[in-house]
Tab-separated table of N, CA and C in Angstrom:
chain	number	residue	atom	x	y	z
A	17	UNK	N	-12.769	-11.349	-35.223
A	17	UNK	CA	-12.113	-10.162	-34.714
A	17	UNK	C	-11.145	-9.674	-35.784
A	18	UNK	N	-11.273	-8.427	-36.144
A	18	UNK	CA	-10.428	-7.846	-37.170
A	18	UNK	C	-9.048	-7.514	-36.649
A	19	UNK	N	-8.177	-7.079	-37.533
A	19	UNK	CA	-6.821	-6.724	-37.110
A	19	UNK	C	-6.831	-5.468	-36.259
A	20	UNK	N	-5.881	-5.352	-35.350
A	20	UNK	CA	-5.787	-4.156	-34.523
A	20	UNK	C	-5.579	-2.918	-35.387
A	21	UNK	N	-6.149	-1.811	-34.953
A	21	UNK	CA	-6.057	-0.576	-35.726
A	21	UNK	C	-5.085	0.427	-35.135
A	22	UNK	N	-4.305	0.036	-34.157
A	22	UNK	CA	-3.329	0.961	-33.599
A	22	UNK	C	-3.615	1.303	-32.154
A	23	UNK	N	-2.841	2.234	-31.595
A	23	UNK	CA	-2.972	2.578	-30.180
A	23	UNK	C	-4.253	3.371	-29.913
A	24	UNK	N	-4.714	3.385	-28.650
A	24	UNK	CA	-5.894	4.161	-28.314
A	24	UNK	C	-5.665	5.637	-28.579
A	25	UNK	N	-6.675	6.300	-29.099
A	25	UNK	CA	-6.549	7.730	-29.376
A	25	UNK	C	-7.927	8.360	-29.400
A	26	UNK	N	-7.989	9.629	-29.036
A	26	UNK	CA	-9.210	10.390	-29.184
A	26	UNK	C	-10.267	10.096	-28.139
A	27	UNK	N	-11.442	10.697	-28.347
A	27	UNK	CA	-12.535	10.546	-27.392
A	27	UNK	C	-13.179	9.168	-27.480
A	28	UNK	N	-13.974	8.863	-26.480
A	28	UNK	CA	-14.685	7.589	-26.458
A	28	UNK	C	-15.734	7.584	-27.570
A	29	UNK	N	-15.679	6.544	-28.400
A	29	UNK	CA	-16.617	6.427	-29.513
A	29	UNK	C	-17.352	5.093	-29.478
A	30	UNK	N	-17.407	4.461	-28.330
A	30	UNK	CA	-18.069	3.174	-28.214
A	30	UNK	C	-17.047	2.047	-28.218
A	31	UNK	N	-17.569	0.828	-28.095
A	31	UNK	CA	-16.704	-0.339	-28.048
A	31	UNK	C	-16.729	-1.069	-29.383
A	32	UNK	N	-15.583	-1.529	-29.808
A	32	UNK	CA	-15.426	-2.293	-31.046
A	32	UNK	C	-16.285	-3.558	-30.968
A	33	UNK	N	-16.976	-3.934	-32.047
A	33	UNK	CA	-17.778	-5.160	-32.031
A	33	UNK	C	-16.961	-6.422	-31.733
A	34	UNK	N	-15.652	-6.378	-31.938
A	34	UNK	CA	-14.804	-7.541	-31.687
A	34	UNK	C	-14.425	-7.751	-30.237
A	35	UNK	N	-14.819	-6.840	-29.333
A	35	UNK	CA	-14.441	-6.955	-27.922
A	35	UNK	C	-14.992	-8.233	-27.302
A	36	UNK	N	-16.248	-8.535	-27.556
A	36	UNK	CA	-16.831	-9.759	-26.992
A	36	UNK	C	-16.065	-10.985	-27.483
A	37	UNK	N	-15.737	-11.020	-28.782
A	37	UNK	CA	-14.974	-12.146	-29.328
A	37	UNK	C	-13.591	-12.241	-28.689
A	38	UNK	N	-12.975	-11.092	-28.417
A	38	UNK	CA	-11.661	-11.090	-27.778
A	38	UNK	C	-11.744	-11.769	-26.407
A	39	UNK	N	-12.764	-11.409	-25.616
A	39	UNK	CA	-12.917	-12.018	-24.295
A	39	UNK	C	-13.281	-13.498	-24.391
A	40	UNK	N	-14.127	-13.863	-25.346
A	40	UNK	CA	-14.465	-15.277	-25.543
A	40	UNK	C	-13.194	-16.053	-25.881
A	41	UNK	N	-12.346	-15.481	-26.736
A	41	UNK	CA	-11.067	-16.110	-27.059
A	41	UNK	C	-10.168	-16.242	-25.844
A	42	UNK	N	-10.145	-15.217	-24.996
A	42	UNK	CA	-9.335	-15.265	-23.774
A	42	UNK	C	-9.852	-16.335	-22.820
A	43	UNK	N	-11.174	-16.462	-22.724
A	43	UNK	CA	-11.744	-17.504	-21.863
A	43	UNK	C	-11.390	-18.900	-22.380
A	44	UNK	N	-11.329	-19.061	-23.697
A	44	UNK	CA	-10.997	-20.355	-24.291
A	44	UNK	C	-9.502	-20.654	-24.212
A	45	UNK	N	-8.676	-19.615	-24.266
A	45	UNK	CA	-7.214	-19.783	-24.279
A	45	UNK	C	-6.575	-18.697	-23.424
A	46	UNK	N	-6.653	-18.843	-22.112
A	46	UNK	CA	-6.092	-17.853	-21.204
A	46	UNK	C	-4.600	-18.133	-21.057
A	47	UNK	N	-3.856	-17.759	-22.093
A	47	UNK	CA	-2.415	-18.008	-22.111
A	47	UNK	C	-1.671	-16.734	-22.486
A	48	UNK	N	-0.410	-16.716	-22.158
A	48	UNK	CA	0.420	-15.571	-22.534
A	48	UNK	C	0.524	-15.448	-24.061
A	49	UNK	N	0.496	-16.573	-24.748
A	49	UNK	CA	0.589	-16.563	-26.217
A	49	UNK	C	-0.636	-15.889	-26.833
A	50	UNK	N	-1.829	-16.224	-26.341
A	50	UNK	CA	-3.050	-15.594	-26.856
A	50	UNK	C	-3.011	-14.097	-26.592
A	51	UNK	N	-2.690	-13.732	-25.353
A	51	UNK	CA	-2.689	-12.320	-24.987
A	51	UNK	C	-1.670	-11.547	-25.819
A	52	UNK	N	-0.496	-12.108	-26.010
A	52	UNK	CA	0.539	-11.434	-26.808
A	52	UNK	C	0.108	-11.279	-28.263
A	53	UNK	N	-0.565	-12.285	-28.810
A	53	UNK	CA	-1.002	-12.230	-30.207
A	53	UNK	C	-2.032	-11.126	-30.433
A	54	UNK	N	-2.836	-10.822	-29.414
A	54	UNK	CA	-3.912	-9.828	-29.552
A	54	UNK	C	-3.712	-8.626	-28.636
A	55	UNK	N	-2.471	-8.399	-28.222
A	55	UNK	CA	-2.165	-7.301	-27.298
A	55	UNK	C	-2.540	-5.943	-27.879
A	56	UNK	N	-2.277	-5.711	-29.146
A	56	UNK	CA	-2.620	-4.424	-29.761
A	56	UNK	C	-4.127	-4.181	-29.713
A	57	UNK	N	-4.907	-5.232	-29.984
A	57	UNK	CA	-6.364	-5.107	-29.927
A	57	UNK	C	-6.803	-4.794	-28.495
A	58	UNK	N	-6.231	-5.482	-27.520
A	58	UNK	CA	-6.546	-5.219	-26.116
A	58	UNK	C	-6.236	-3.767	-25.767
A	59	UNK	N	-5.034	-3.307	-26.124
A	59	UNK	CA	-4.623	-1.945	-25.781
A	59	UNK	C	-5.535	-0.895	-26.402
A	60	UNK	N	-5.983	-1.125	-27.626
A	60	UNK	CA	-6.806	-0.138	-28.326
A	60	UNK	C	-8.294	-0.292	-28.011
A	61	UNK	N	-8.825	-1.478	-28.250
A	61	UNK	CA	-10.279	-1.659	-28.261
A	61	UNK	C	-10.867	-2.088	-26.918
A	62	UNK	N	-10.073	-2.687	-26.058
A	62	UNK	CA	-10.591	-3.143	-24.771
A	62	UNK	C	-10.205	-2.124	-23.703
A	63	UNK	N	-8.958	-2.157	-23.278
A	63	UNK	CA	-8.522	-1.231	-22.237
A	63	UNK	C	-8.582	0.217	-22.706
A	64	UNK	N	-8.138	0.469	-23.930
A	64	UNK	CA	-8.122	1.840	-24.449
A	64	UNK	C	-9.503	2.460	-24.501
A	65	UNK	N	-10.487	1.717	-24.989
A	65	UNK	CA	-11.847	2.242	-25.079
A	65	UNK	C	-12.461	2.442	-23.694
A	66	UNK	N	-12.240	1.488	-22.787
A	66	UNK	CA	-12.784	1.634	-21.435
A	66	UNK	C	-12.149	2.828	-20.730
A	67	UNK	N	-10.855	2.981	-20.893
A	67	UNK	CA	-10.165	4.117	-20.278
A	67	UNK	C	-10.661	5.429	-20.875
A	68	UNK	N	-10.872	5.477	-22.194
A	68	UNK	CA	-11.401	6.691	-22.835
A	68	UNK	C	-12.774	7.039	-22.282
A	69	UNK	N	-13.615	6.030	-22.063
A	69	UNK	CA	-14.945	6.263	-21.499
A	69	UNK	C	-14.838	6.846	-20.087
A	70	UNK	N	-13.969	6.253	-19.258
A	70	UNK	CA	-13.811	6.730	-17.888
A	70	UNK	C	-13.198	8.125	-17.852
A	71	UNK	N	-12.245	8.400	-18.742
A	71	UNK	CA	-11.646	9.742	-18.803
A	71	UNK	C	-12.686	10.784	-19.201
A	72	UNK	N	-13.585	10.420	-20.091
A	72	UNK	CA	-14.650	11.339	-20.491
A	72	UNK	C	-15.585	11.611	-19.302
A	73	UNK	N	-15.908	10.580	-18.534
A	73	UNK	CA	-16.716	10.787	-17.326
A	73	UNK	C	-15.988	11.687	-16.335
A	74	UNK	N	-14.690	11.460	-16.155
A	74	UNK	CA	-13.906	12.279	-15.233
A	74	UNK	C	-13.830	13.726	-15.718
A	75	UNK	N	-13.721	13.936	-17.024
A	75	UNK	CA	-13.712	15.300	-17.565
A	75	UNK	C	-15.030	16.006	-17.295
A	76	UNK	N	-16.117	15.280	-17.389
A	76	UNK	CA	-17.446	15.858	-17.207
A	76	UNK	C	-17.797	16.068	-15.742
A	77	UNK	N	-17.497	15.081	-14.893
A	77	UNK	CA	-17.954	15.112	-13.505
A	77	UNK	C	-16.832	15.251	-12.484
A	78	UNK	N	-15.604	15.399	-12.949
A	78	UNK	CA	-14.474	15.502	-12.044
A	78	UNK	C	-13.969	14.122	-11.642
A	79	UNK	N	-12.848	14.118	-10.989
A	79	UNK	CA	-12.291	12.865	-10.501
A	79	UNK	C	-11.077	12.421	-11.287
A	80	UNK	N	-10.496	11.349	-10.821
A	80	UNK	CA	-9.325	10.776	-11.467
A	80	UNK	C	-9.607	9.316	-11.825
A	81	UNK	N	-8.984	8.883	-12.900
A	81	UNK	CA	-9.199	7.536	-13.420
A	81	UNK	C	-8.039	6.640	-13.020
A	82	UNK	N	-8.371	5.441	-12.603
A	82	UNK	CA	-7.352	4.417	-12.366
A	82	UNK	C	-7.802	3.159	-13.096
A	83	UNK	N	-6.948	2.664	-13.964
A	83	UNK	CA	-7.193	1.405	-14.664
A	83	UNK	C	-6.385	0.322	-13.960
A	84	UNK	N	-6.935	-0.883	-13.928
A	84	UNK	CA	-6.269	-1.988	-13.259
A	84	UNK	C	-5.626	-2.931	-14.273
A	85	UNK	N	-4.599	-3.598	-13.850
A	85	UNK	CA	-3.819	-4.459	-14.746
A	85	UNK	C	-4.592	-5.738	-15.082
A	86	UNK	N	-4.341	-6.305	-16.239
A	86	UNK	CA	-5.059	-7.510	-16.633
A	86	UNK	C	-4.473	-8.797	-16.046
A	87	UNK	N	-3.259	-8.744	-15.529
A	87	UNK	CA	-2.615	-9.948	-15.007
A	87	UNK	C	-3.202	-10.330	-13.646
A	88	UNK	N	-3.319	-11.609	-13.407
A	88	UNK	CA	-3.777	-12.126	-12.127
A	88	UNK	C	-2.570	-12.451	-11.258
A	89	UNK	N	-2.732	-12.348	-9.957
A	89	UNK	CA	-1.714	-12.787	-9.014
A	89	UNK	C	-1.993	-14.261	-8.728
A	90	UNK	N	-1.240	-15.138	-9.343
A	90	UNK	CA	-1.541	-16.573	-9.271
A	90	UNK	C	-0.684	-17.311	-8.239
A	91	UNK	N	0.085	-16.592	-7.466
A	91	UNK	CA	1.006	-17.243	-6.537
A	91	UNK	C	0.325	-18.228	-5.592
A	92	UNK	N	-0.859	-17.900	-5.107
A	92	UNK	CA	-1.507	-18.738	-4.100
A	92	UNK	C	-2.816	-19.341	-4.611
A	93	UNK	N	-3.002	-19.360	-5.922
A	93	UNK	CA	-4.237	-19.884	-6.514
A	93	UNK	C	-3.979	-21.209	-7.220
A	94	UNK	N	-4.934	-22.103	-7.131
A	94	UNK	CA	-4.825	-23.370	-7.862
A	94	UNK	C	-4.950	-23.123	-9.362
A	95	UNK	N	-5.818	-22.189	-9.757
A	95	UNK	CA	-6.003	-21.830	-11.164
A	95	UNK	C	-4.881	-20.872	-11.559
A	96	UNK	N	-4.016	-21.288	-12.419
A	96	UNK	CA	-2.861	-20.483	-12.812
A	96	UNK	C	-3.100	-19.679	-14.095
A	97	UNK	N	-4.369	-19.458	-14.479
A	97	UNK	CA	-4.666	-18.621	-15.650
A	97	UNK	C	-4.043	-17.255	-15.428
A	98	UNK	N	-3.209	-16.777	-16.360
A	98	UNK	CA	-2.456	-15.560	-16.101
A	98	UNK	C	-3.240	-14.255	-16.222
A	99	UNK	N	-4.435	-14.276	-16.840
A	99	UNK	CA	-5.150	-13.024	-17.094
A	99	UNK	C	-6.559	-13.048	-16.521
A	100	UNK	N	-7.001	-11.893	-16.065
A	100	UNK	CA	-8.366	-11.734	-15.577
A	100	UNK	C	-9.321	-11.827	-16.760
A	101	UNK	N	-10.534	-12.280	-16.503
A	101	UNK	CA	-11.516	-12.435	-17.576
A	101	UNK	C	-12.346	-11.173	-17.780
A	102	UNK	N	-11.900	-10.072	-17.203
A	102	UNK	CA	-12.537	-8.771	-17.401
A	102	UNK	C	-11.474	-7.685	-17.256
A	103	UNK	N	-11.787	-6.524	-17.782
A	103	UNK	CA	-10.917	-5.362	-17.661
A	103	UNK	C	-11.715	-4.294	-16.944
A	104	UNK	N	-11.109	-3.602	-15.999
A	104	UNK	CA	-11.886	-2.667	-15.208
A	104	UNK	C	-11.077	-1.462	-14.753
A	105	UNK	N	-11.820	-0.438	-14.330
A	105	UNK	CA	-11.214	0.775	-13.828
A	105	UNK	C	-12.206	1.521	-12.960
A	106	UNK	N	-11.724	2.569	-12.292
A	106	UNK	CA	-12.584	3.378	-11.427
A	106	UNK	C	-12.350	4.860	-11.694
A	107	UNK	N	-13.350	5.648	-11.359
A	107	UNK	CA	-13.223	7.102	-11.298
A	107	UNK	C	-13.449	7.463	-9.842
A	108	UNK	N	-12.448	8.023	-9.195
A	108	UNK	CA	-12.597	8.421	-7.798
A	108	UNK	C	-12.575	9.946	-7.698
A	109	UNK	N	-13.220	10.466	-6.653
A	109	UNK	CA	-13.263	11.903	-6.445
A	109	UNK	C	-14.228	12.619	-7.373
A	110	UNK	N	-15.214	11.929	-7.876
A	110	UNK	CA	-16.169	12.483	-8.830
A	110	UNK	C	-17.392	13.050	-8.126
A	111	UNK	N	-18.052	14.003	-8.774
A	111	UNK	CA	-19.326	14.513	-8.263
A	111	UNK	C	-20.445	13.483	-8.445
A	112	UNK	N	-20.230	12.474	-9.282
A	112	UNK	CA	-21.239	11.438	-9.499
A	112	UNK	C	-21.465	10.588	-8.264
A	113	UNK	N	-20.391	10.255	-7.583
A	113	UNK	CA	-20.487	9.365	-6.434
A	113	UNK	C	-19.331	9.600	-5.486
A	114	UNK	N	-19.664	9.836	-4.256
A	114	UNK	CA	-18.645	10.011	-3.229
A	114	UNK	C	-17.791	8.761	-3.088
A	115	UNK	N	-18.418	7.608	-3.317
A	115	UNK	CA	-17.724	6.328	-3.160
A	115	UNK	C	-16.868	5.964	-4.362
A	116	UNK	N	-17.064	6.608	-5.492
A	116	UNK	CA	-16.342	6.274	-6.705
A	116	UNK	C	-17.227	5.520	-7.672
A	117	UNK	N	-16.844	5.529	-8.922
A	117	UNK	CA	-17.596	4.850	-9.978
A	117	UNK	C	-16.717	3.739	-10.547
A	118	UNK	N	-17.306	2.588	-10.772
A	118	UNK	CA	-16.606	1.402	-11.238
A	118	UNK	C	-17.189	0.990	-12.583
A	119	UNK	N	-16.329	0.584	-13.509
A	119	UNK	CA	-16.789	0.027	-14.787
A	119	UNK	C	-15.920	-1.166	-15.132
A	120	UNK	N	-16.567	-2.217	-15.633
A	120	UNK	CA	-15.893	-3.453	-15.996
A	120	UNK	C	-16.398	-3.910	-17.350
A	121	UNK	N	-15.491	-4.399	-18.173
A	121	UNK	CA	-15.824	-4.888	-19.502
A	121	UNK	C	-15.404	-6.345	-19.594
A	122	UNK	N	-16.322	-7.211	-20.075
A	122	UNK	CA	-16.036	-8.635	-20.189
A	122	UNK	C	-16.833	-9.219	-21.344
A	123	UNK	N	-16.790	-10.532	-21.488
A	123	UNK	CA	-17.580	-11.202	-22.521
A	123	UNK	C	-19.070	-11.004	-22.282
A	124	UNK	N	-19.461	-10.719	-21.049
A	124	UNK	CA	-20.867	-10.480	-20.709
A	124	UNK	C	-21.305	-9.053	-21.005
A	125	UNK	N	-20.376	-8.176	-21.347
A	125	UNK	CA	-20.717	-6.787	-21.659
A	125	UNK	C	-20.112	-5.822	-20.658
A	126	UNK	N	-20.749	-4.665	-20.557
A	126	UNK	CA	-20.281	-3.587	-19.686
A	126	UNK	C	-21.071	-3.612	-18.384
A	127	UNK	N	-20.356	-3.546	-17.275
A	127	UNK	CA	-20.974	-3.466	-15.953
A	127	UNK	C	-20.489	-2.178	-15.310
A	128	UNK	N	-21.391	-1.442	-14.704
A	128	UNK	CA	-21.016	-0.202	-14.024
A	128	UNK	C	-21.706	-0.152	-12.673
A	129	UNK	N	-21.073	0.498	-11.732
A	129	UNK	CA	-21.677	0.607	-10.420
A	129	UNK	C	-20.921	1.574	-9.538
A	130	UNK	N	-21.447	1.724	-8.352
A	130	UNK	CA	-20.834	2.585	-7.362
A	130	UNK	C	-21.155	2.021	-5.990
A	131	UNK	N	-20.283	2.240	-5.054
A	131	UNK	CA	-20.525	1.770	-3.700
A	131	UNK	C	-19.242	1.787	-2.903
A	132	UNK	N	-19.353	1.429	-1.654
A	132	UNK	CA	-18.200	1.403	-0.773
A	132	UNK	C	-17.646	-0.004	-0.689
A	133	UNK	N	-16.330	-0.115	-0.718
A	133	UNK	CA	-15.684	-1.410	-0.577
A	133	UNK	C	-15.469	-1.727	0.900
A	134	UNK	N	-14.827	-0.833	1.595
A	134	UNK	CA	-14.598	-1.004	3.035
A	134	UNK	C	-14.871	0.331	3.705
A	135	UNK	N	-15.767	0.300	4.674
A	135	UNK	CA	-16.067	1.519	5.430
A	135	UNK	C	-15.440	1.430	6.815
A	136	UNK	N	-15.070	2.585	7.322
A	136	UNK	CA	-14.654	2.650	8.721
A	136	UNK	C	-15.886	2.362	9.576
A	137	UNK	N	-15.694	1.937	10.800
A	137	UNK	CA	-16.828	1.543	11.642
A	137	UNK	C	-17.818	2.690	11.845
A	138	UNK	N	-17.332	3.930	11.984
A	138	UNK	CA	-18.262	5.054	12.148
A	138	UNK	C	-19.037	5.321	10.852
A	139	UNK	N	-18.405	5.145	9.686
A	139	UNK	CA	-19.119	5.293	8.417
A	139	UNK	C	-20.183	4.220	8.268
A	140	UNK	N	-19.840	2.998	8.639
A	140	UNK	CA	-20.788	1.896	8.530
A	140	UNK	C	-21.990	2.112	9.440
A	141	UNK	N	-21.760	2.599	10.650
A	141	UNK	CA	-22.866	2.874	11.581
A	141	UNK	C	-23.795	3.929	10.988
A	142	UNK	N	-23.253	5.009	10.433
A	142	UNK	CA	-24.086	6.057	9.804
A	142	UNK	C	-24.841	5.501	8.605
A	143	UNK	N	-24.183	4.697	7.799
A	143	UNK	CA	-24.816	4.117	6.624
A	143	UNK	C	-26.000	3.234	7.028
A	144	UNK	N	-25.817	2.430	8.051
A	144	UNK	CA	-26.881	1.523	8.496
A	144	UNK	C	-28.076	2.274	9.079
A	145	UNK	N	-27.851	3.408	9.722
A	145	UNK	CA	-28.978	4.164	10.256
A	145	UNK	C	-29.742	4.897	9.156
A	146	UNK	N	-29.100	5.157	8.014
A	146	UNK	CA	-29.762	5.845	6.901
A	146	UNK	C	-30.483	4.878	5.981
A	147	UNK	N	-30.142	3.604	6.041
A	147	UNK	CA	-30.718	2.617	5.098
A	147	UNK	C	-32.113	2.191	5.479
């Protein structure tokens, strides 16, 4: 993984080849020290690139982008690893999907999808009759 090149800027131009290595490193050393040492790379090449991609989708198809924090809530977990092993965000209110669009970046690559997380009972009944 090369040195960080600065803060995120400009349009989405793809993901840095070092992103997979960054996540592999995080999986091997999920510590505050590792994250702090590579925070600039995370901000630019991991979260910054994913956010740029989602913002471009929102510009094209409408909607708003929400990125989620990398820290885990470890208060009630036996595993006290402080960081999630993926970075993710959503585009809500888009013409692409009424339910919203989800994208996640990890050592396994890019995952994208759409769907409902929790439906009201009347929505669920309609969904089941259409399926």
